[in-house]
């Protein structure tokens, strides 16, 4: 069965610093990979997704993620965080394009300090 | 454009009372629909998904049920709520372009 691991439960970053959130997956083939962001009390918003092709994908709000097959990873990065980036971030994996049931990681809560 | 509506936003219910949460999608047809529950610190748990009217798959046996009486309507129900049913419930749809669009969620507190 596929699974997703987000090893960092909580990360604190200074405003303006760079950010990397880790995501590892377990699946026999190349999955479809997603990152979502959730503000407190809100639904989830799609940041970016990877299906195939270029392993570096760009998303909204200045985020990017890199798929590394050899490491089974899909880490999310941002070069300079803003206070508004404080939220919870979820990595997700699917295996059937267009009809996928996504499996989500347990999330990483991001705190931004001035 | 496609939108997803979920209500109510907040609900406080006593133990043993019934539950009905509704989710509707606009601007699309025959969407795949999903109910997730998010418990504190535990990520998202898929409860039910549906690929069409009256076609419901349950992922986790529990005190809840789901129905899809119309193409763009997905309902989560319970006959008798338990304390453990408390959580944040999210509806989502998959339009076939990859990834989900989520509703704004319902915060359910069972007291």
GROMACS .gro file of C-alpha atoms in nm:
model
  225
    1UNK     CA    1   0.000   0.000   0.000
    2UNK     CA    2   0.115   0.348  -0.072
    3UNK     CA    3   0.214   0.573   0.214
    4UNK     CA    4   0.341   0.924   0.270
    5UNK     CA    5   0.573   1.041   0.544
    6UNK     CA    6   0.626   1.396   0.654
    7UNK     CA    7   0.897   1.362   0.917
    8UNK     CA    8   0.871   1.714   1.053
    9UNK     CA    9   0.561   1.778   1.263
   10UNK     CA   10   0.644   2.142   1.330
   11UNK     CA   11   0.897   2.379   1.176
   12UNK     CA   12   0.979   2.735   1.282
   13UNK     CA   13   1.143   2.968   1.033
   14UNK     CA   14   1.233   3.334   1.046
   15UNK     CA   15   1.061   3.562   0.801
   16UNK     CA   16   1.276   3.601   0.492
   17UNK     CA   17   1.461   3.275   0.548
   18UNK     CA   18   1.446   2.981   0.313
   19UNK     CA   19   1.219   2.685   0.371
   20UNK     CA   20   1.225   2.318   0.290
   21UNK     CA   21   0.951   2.079   0.396
   22UNK     CA   22   1.023   1.712   0.356
   23UNK     CA   23   0.801   1.447   0.206
   24UNK     CA   24   0.882   1.082   0.138
   25UNK     CA   25   0.655   0.830  -0.022
   26UNK     CA   26   0.639   0.457  -0.050
   27UNK     CA   27   0.498   0.319  -0.372
   28UNK     CA   28   0.607   0.067  -0.633
   29UNK     CA   29   0.577   0.295  -0.934
   30UNK     CA   30   0.604   0.665  -0.999
   31UNK     CA   31   0.311   0.823  -0.820
   32UNK     CA   32   0.133   1.148  -0.874
   33UNK     CA   33   0.248   1.389  -0.607
   34UNK     CA   34   0.084   1.694  -0.454
   35UNK     CA   35   0.142   1.960  -0.193
   36UNK     CA   36  -0.148   2.131  -0.020
   37UNK     CA   37  -0.163   2.417   0.228
   38UNK     CA   38  -0.423   2.464   0.498
   39UNK     CA   39  -0.480   2.784   0.693
   40UNK     CA   40  -0.640   2.744   1.037
   41UNK     CA   41  -1.004   2.640   1.018
   42UNK     CA   42  -0.999   2.629   0.640
   43UNK     CA   43  -1.002   2.370   0.366
   44UNK     CA   44  -0.692   2.267   0.177
   45UNK     CA   45  -0.557   2.456  -0.122
   46UNK     CA   46  -0.346   2.293  -0.391
   47UNK     CA   47   0.004   2.445  -0.410
   48UNK     CA   48   0.152   2.230  -0.685
   49UNK     CA   49   0.146   1.887  -0.841
   50UNK     CA   50   0.378   1.650  -1.023
   51UNK     CA   51   0.267   1.397  -1.284
   52UNK     CA   52   0.563   1.349  -1.513
   53UNK     CA   53   0.833   1.535  -1.701
   54UNK     CA   54   1.044   1.804  -1.542
   55UNK     CA   55   1.117   1.699  -1.186
   56UNK     CA   56   1.119   2.056  -1.059
   57UNK     CA   57   0.768   2.194  -1.048
   58UNK     CA   58   0.658   2.545  -0.976
   59UNK     CA   59   0.347   2.625  -0.780
   60UNK     CA   60   0.150   2.914  -0.646
   61UNK     CA   61   0.270   3.161  -0.382
   62UNK     CA   62   0.635   3.119  -0.486
   63UNK     CA   63   0.663   2.753  -0.385
   64UNK     CA   64   0.843   2.484  -0.578
   65UNK     CA   65   0.901   2.114  -0.525
   66UNK     CA   66   1.148   1.866  -0.662
   67UNK     CA   67   1.073   1.504  -0.733
   68UNK     CA   68   1.369   1.276  -0.666
   69UNK     CA   69   1.294   0.922  -0.768
   70UNK     CA   70   1.613   0.778  -0.616
   71UNK     CA   71   1.516   0.917  -0.277
   72UNK     CA   72   1.140   0.869  -0.310
   73UNK     CA   73   1.105   1.230  -0.208
   74UNK     CA   74   0.905   1.532  -0.309
   75UNK     CA   75   1.030   1.817  -0.091
   76UNK     CA   76   0.865   2.157  -0.092
   77UNK     CA   77   1.081   2.469  -0.100
   78UNK     CA   78   1.052   2.842  -0.089
   79UNK     CA   79   1.353   3.076  -0.106
   80UNK     CA   80   1.212   3.344   0.124
   81UNK     CA   81   0.911   3.292   0.350
   82UNK     CA   82   0.655   3.553   0.439
   83UNK     CA   83   0.452   3.574   0.758
   84UNK     CA   84   0.145   3.478   0.554
   85UNK     CA   85   0.303   3.140   0.479
   86UNK     CA   86   0.233   3.026   0.835
   87UNK     CA   87  -0.003   2.731   0.790
   88UNK     CA   88  -0.010   2.355   0.780
   89UNK     CA   89   0.131   2.180   0.476
   90UNK     CA   90   0.031   1.840   0.350
   91UNK     CA   91   0.202   1.616   0.100
   92UNK     CA   92  -0.017   1.368  -0.086
   93UNK     CA   93   0.029   1.081  -0.329
   94UNK     CA   94  -0.205   0.928  -0.584
   95UNK     CA   95  -0.159   0.648  -0.831
   96UNK     CA   96  -0.435   0.673  -1.091
   97UNK     CA   97  -0.447   0.994  -1.287
   98UNK     CA   98  -0.788   1.152  -1.295
   99UNK     CA   99  -0.946   0.907  -1.059
  100UNK     CA  100  -0.698   0.898  -0.783
  101UNK     CA  101  -0.765   0.849  -0.419
  102UNK     CA  102  -0.505   1.056  -0.250
  103UNK     CA  103  -0.314   0.942   0.053
  104UNK     CA  104  -0.206   1.231   0.271
  105UNK     CA  105   0.084   1.273   0.506
  106UNK     CA  106   0.020   1.384   0.861
  107UNK     CA  107   0.120   1.740   0.783
  108UNK     CA  108   0.388   1.988   0.886
  109UNK     CA  109   0.288   2.296   1.079
  110UNK     CA  110   0.492   2.599   0.977
  111UNK     CA  111   0.544   2.887   1.219
  112UNK     CA  112   0.703   3.212   1.100
  113UNK     CA  113   0.884   3.433   1.348
  114UNK     CA  114   0.968   3.798   1.283
  115UNK     CA  115  -1.581   2.787  -1.292
  116UNK     CA  116  -1.614   2.498  -1.053
  117UNK     CA  117  -1.694   2.561  -0.689
  118UNK     CA  118  -1.760   2.338  -0.394
  119UNK     CA  119  -1.989   2.425  -0.107
  120UNK     CA  120  -1.992   2.262   0.230
  121UNK     CA  121  -2.214   2.332   0.528
  122UNK     CA  122  -2.256   2.396   0.807
  123UNK     CA  123  -1.921   2.548   0.895
  124UNK     CA  124  -1.951   2.467   1.263
  125UNK     CA  125  -2.168   2.219   1.448
  126UNK     CA  126  -2.200   2.120   1.812
  127UNK     CA  127  -2.404   1.808   1.868
  128UNK     CA  128  -2.479   1.593   2.173
  129UNK     CA  129  -2.373   1.232   2.189
  130UNK     CA  130  -2.639   1.006   2.038
  131UNK     CA  131  -2.785   1.271   1.811
  132UNK     CA  132  -2.800   1.232   1.430
  133UNK     CA  133  -2.572   1.406   1.184
  134UNK     CA  134  -2.608   1.532   0.831
  135UNK     CA  135  -2.334   1.723   0.652
  136UNK     CA  136  -2.389   1.833   0.297
  137UNK     CA  137  -2.152   1.902   0.012
  138UNK     CA  138  -2.244   2.027  -0.334
  139UNK     CA  139  -2.035   2.100  -0.640
  140UNK     CA  140  -2.115   2.352  -0.908
  141UNK     CA  141  -1.983   2.397  -1.259
  142UNK     CA  142  -1.898   2.036  -1.332
  143UNK     CA  143  -2.068   1.706  -1.394
  144UNK     CA  144  -2.000   1.354  -1.275
  145UNK     CA  145  -1.724   1.453  -1.036
  146UNK     CA  146  -1.548   1.209  -0.808
  147UNK     CA  147  -1.640   1.315  -0.456
  148UNK     CA  148  -1.468   1.244  -0.126
  149UNK     CA  149  -1.526   1.285   0.247
  150UNK     CA  150  -1.221   1.321   0.467
  151UNK     CA  151  -1.192   1.365   0.840
  152UNK     CA  152  -0.911   1.551   1.002
  153UNK     CA  153  -0.845   1.485   1.367
  154UNK     CA  154  -0.603   1.702   1.559
  155UNK     CA  155  -0.245   1.607   1.473
  156UNK     CA  156  -0.349   1.308   1.265
  157UNK     CA  157  -0.364   1.430   0.909
  158UNK     CA  158  -0.648   1.347   0.676
  159UNK     CA  159  -0.834   1.019   0.683
  160UNK     CA  160  -1.040   0.920   0.379
  161UNK     CA  161  -1.386   0.816   0.491
  162UNK     CA  162  -1.587   0.772   0.171
  163UNK     CA  163  -1.552   0.832  -0.198
  164UNK     CA  164  -1.801   0.825  -0.479
  165UNK     CA  165  -1.762   0.797  -0.855
  166UNK     CA  166  -2.130   0.848  -0.932
  167UNK     CA  167  -2.486   0.857  -0.806
  168UNK     CA  168  -2.547   0.587  -0.546
  169UNK     CA  169  -2.192   0.460  -0.594
  170UNK     CA  170  -2.023   0.491  -0.259
  171UNK     CA  171  -1.710   0.322  -0.131
  172UNK     CA  172  -1.629   0.316   0.237
  173UNK     CA  173  -1.267   0.328   0.336
  174UNK     CA  174  -1.298   0.292   0.709
  175UNK     CA  175  -1.580   0.105   0.888
  176UNK     CA  176  -1.723   0.330   1.153
  177UNK     CA  177  -2.024   0.513   1.281
  178UNK     CA  178  -2.076   0.714   0.964
  179UNK     CA  179  -2.241   0.664   0.628
  180UNK     CA  180  -2.249   0.856   0.302
  181UNK     CA  181  -2.500   0.901   0.025
  182UNK     CA  182  -2.500   1.062  -0.317
  183UNK     CA  183  -2.859   1.122  -0.416
  184UNK     CA  184  -2.769   1.357  -0.701
  185UNK     CA  185  -2.471   1.390  -0.930
  186UNK     CA  186  -2.324   1.690  -0.751
  187UNK     CA  187  -2.442   1.627  -0.397
  188UNK     CA  188  -2.262   1.422  -0.136
  189UNK     CA  189  -2.398   1.376   0.215
  190UNK     CA  190  -2.227   1.245   0.526
  191UNK     CA  191  -2.457   1.108   0.795
  192UNK     CA  192  -2.472   0.935   1.126
  193UNK     CA  193  -2.768   0.795   1.316
  194UNK     CA  194  -2.604   0.833   1.657
  195UNK     CA  195  -2.294   1.042   1.710
  196UNK     CA  196  -2.010   0.931   1.933
  197UNK     CA  197  -1.757   1.150   2.108
  198UNK     CA  198  -1.493   1.008   1.877
  199UNK     CA  199  -1.677   1.151   1.576
  200UNK     CA  200  -1.554   1.498   1.666
  201UNK     CA  201  -1.322   1.647   1.409
  202UNK     CA  202  -1.292   1.860   1.101
  203UNK     CA  203  -1.476   1.715   0.803
  204UNK     CA  204  -1.372   1.803   0.453
  205UNK     CA  205  -1.546   1.736   0.126
  206UNK     CA  206  -1.345   1.732  -0.195
  207UNK     CA  207  -1.401   1.674  -0.563
  208UNK     CA  208  -1.171   1.552  -0.833
  209UNK     CA  209  -1.237   1.694  -1.176
  210UNK     CA  210  -0.995   1.463  -1.350
  211UNK     CA  211  -0.714   1.714  -1.391
  212UNK     CA  212  -0.518   1.588  -1.099
  213UNK     CA  213  -0.552   1.679  -0.737
  214UNK     CA  214  -0.854   1.771  -0.535
  215UNK     CA  215  -1.051   2.087  -0.473
  216UNK     CA  216  -1.160   2.103  -0.112
  217UNK     CA  217  -1.456   2.262   0.056
  218UNK     CA  218  -1.404   2.493   0.350
  219UNK     CA  219  -1.481   2.220   0.602
  220UNK     CA  220  -1.718   2.156   0.893
  221UNK     CA  221  -1.591   2.165   1.249
  222UNK     CA  222  -1.797   1.905   1.440
  223UNK     CA  223  -1.782   1.891   1.817
  224UNK     CA  224  -1.970   1.612   1.986
  225UNK     CA  225  -2.044   1.687   2.351
   0.00000   0.00000   0.00000
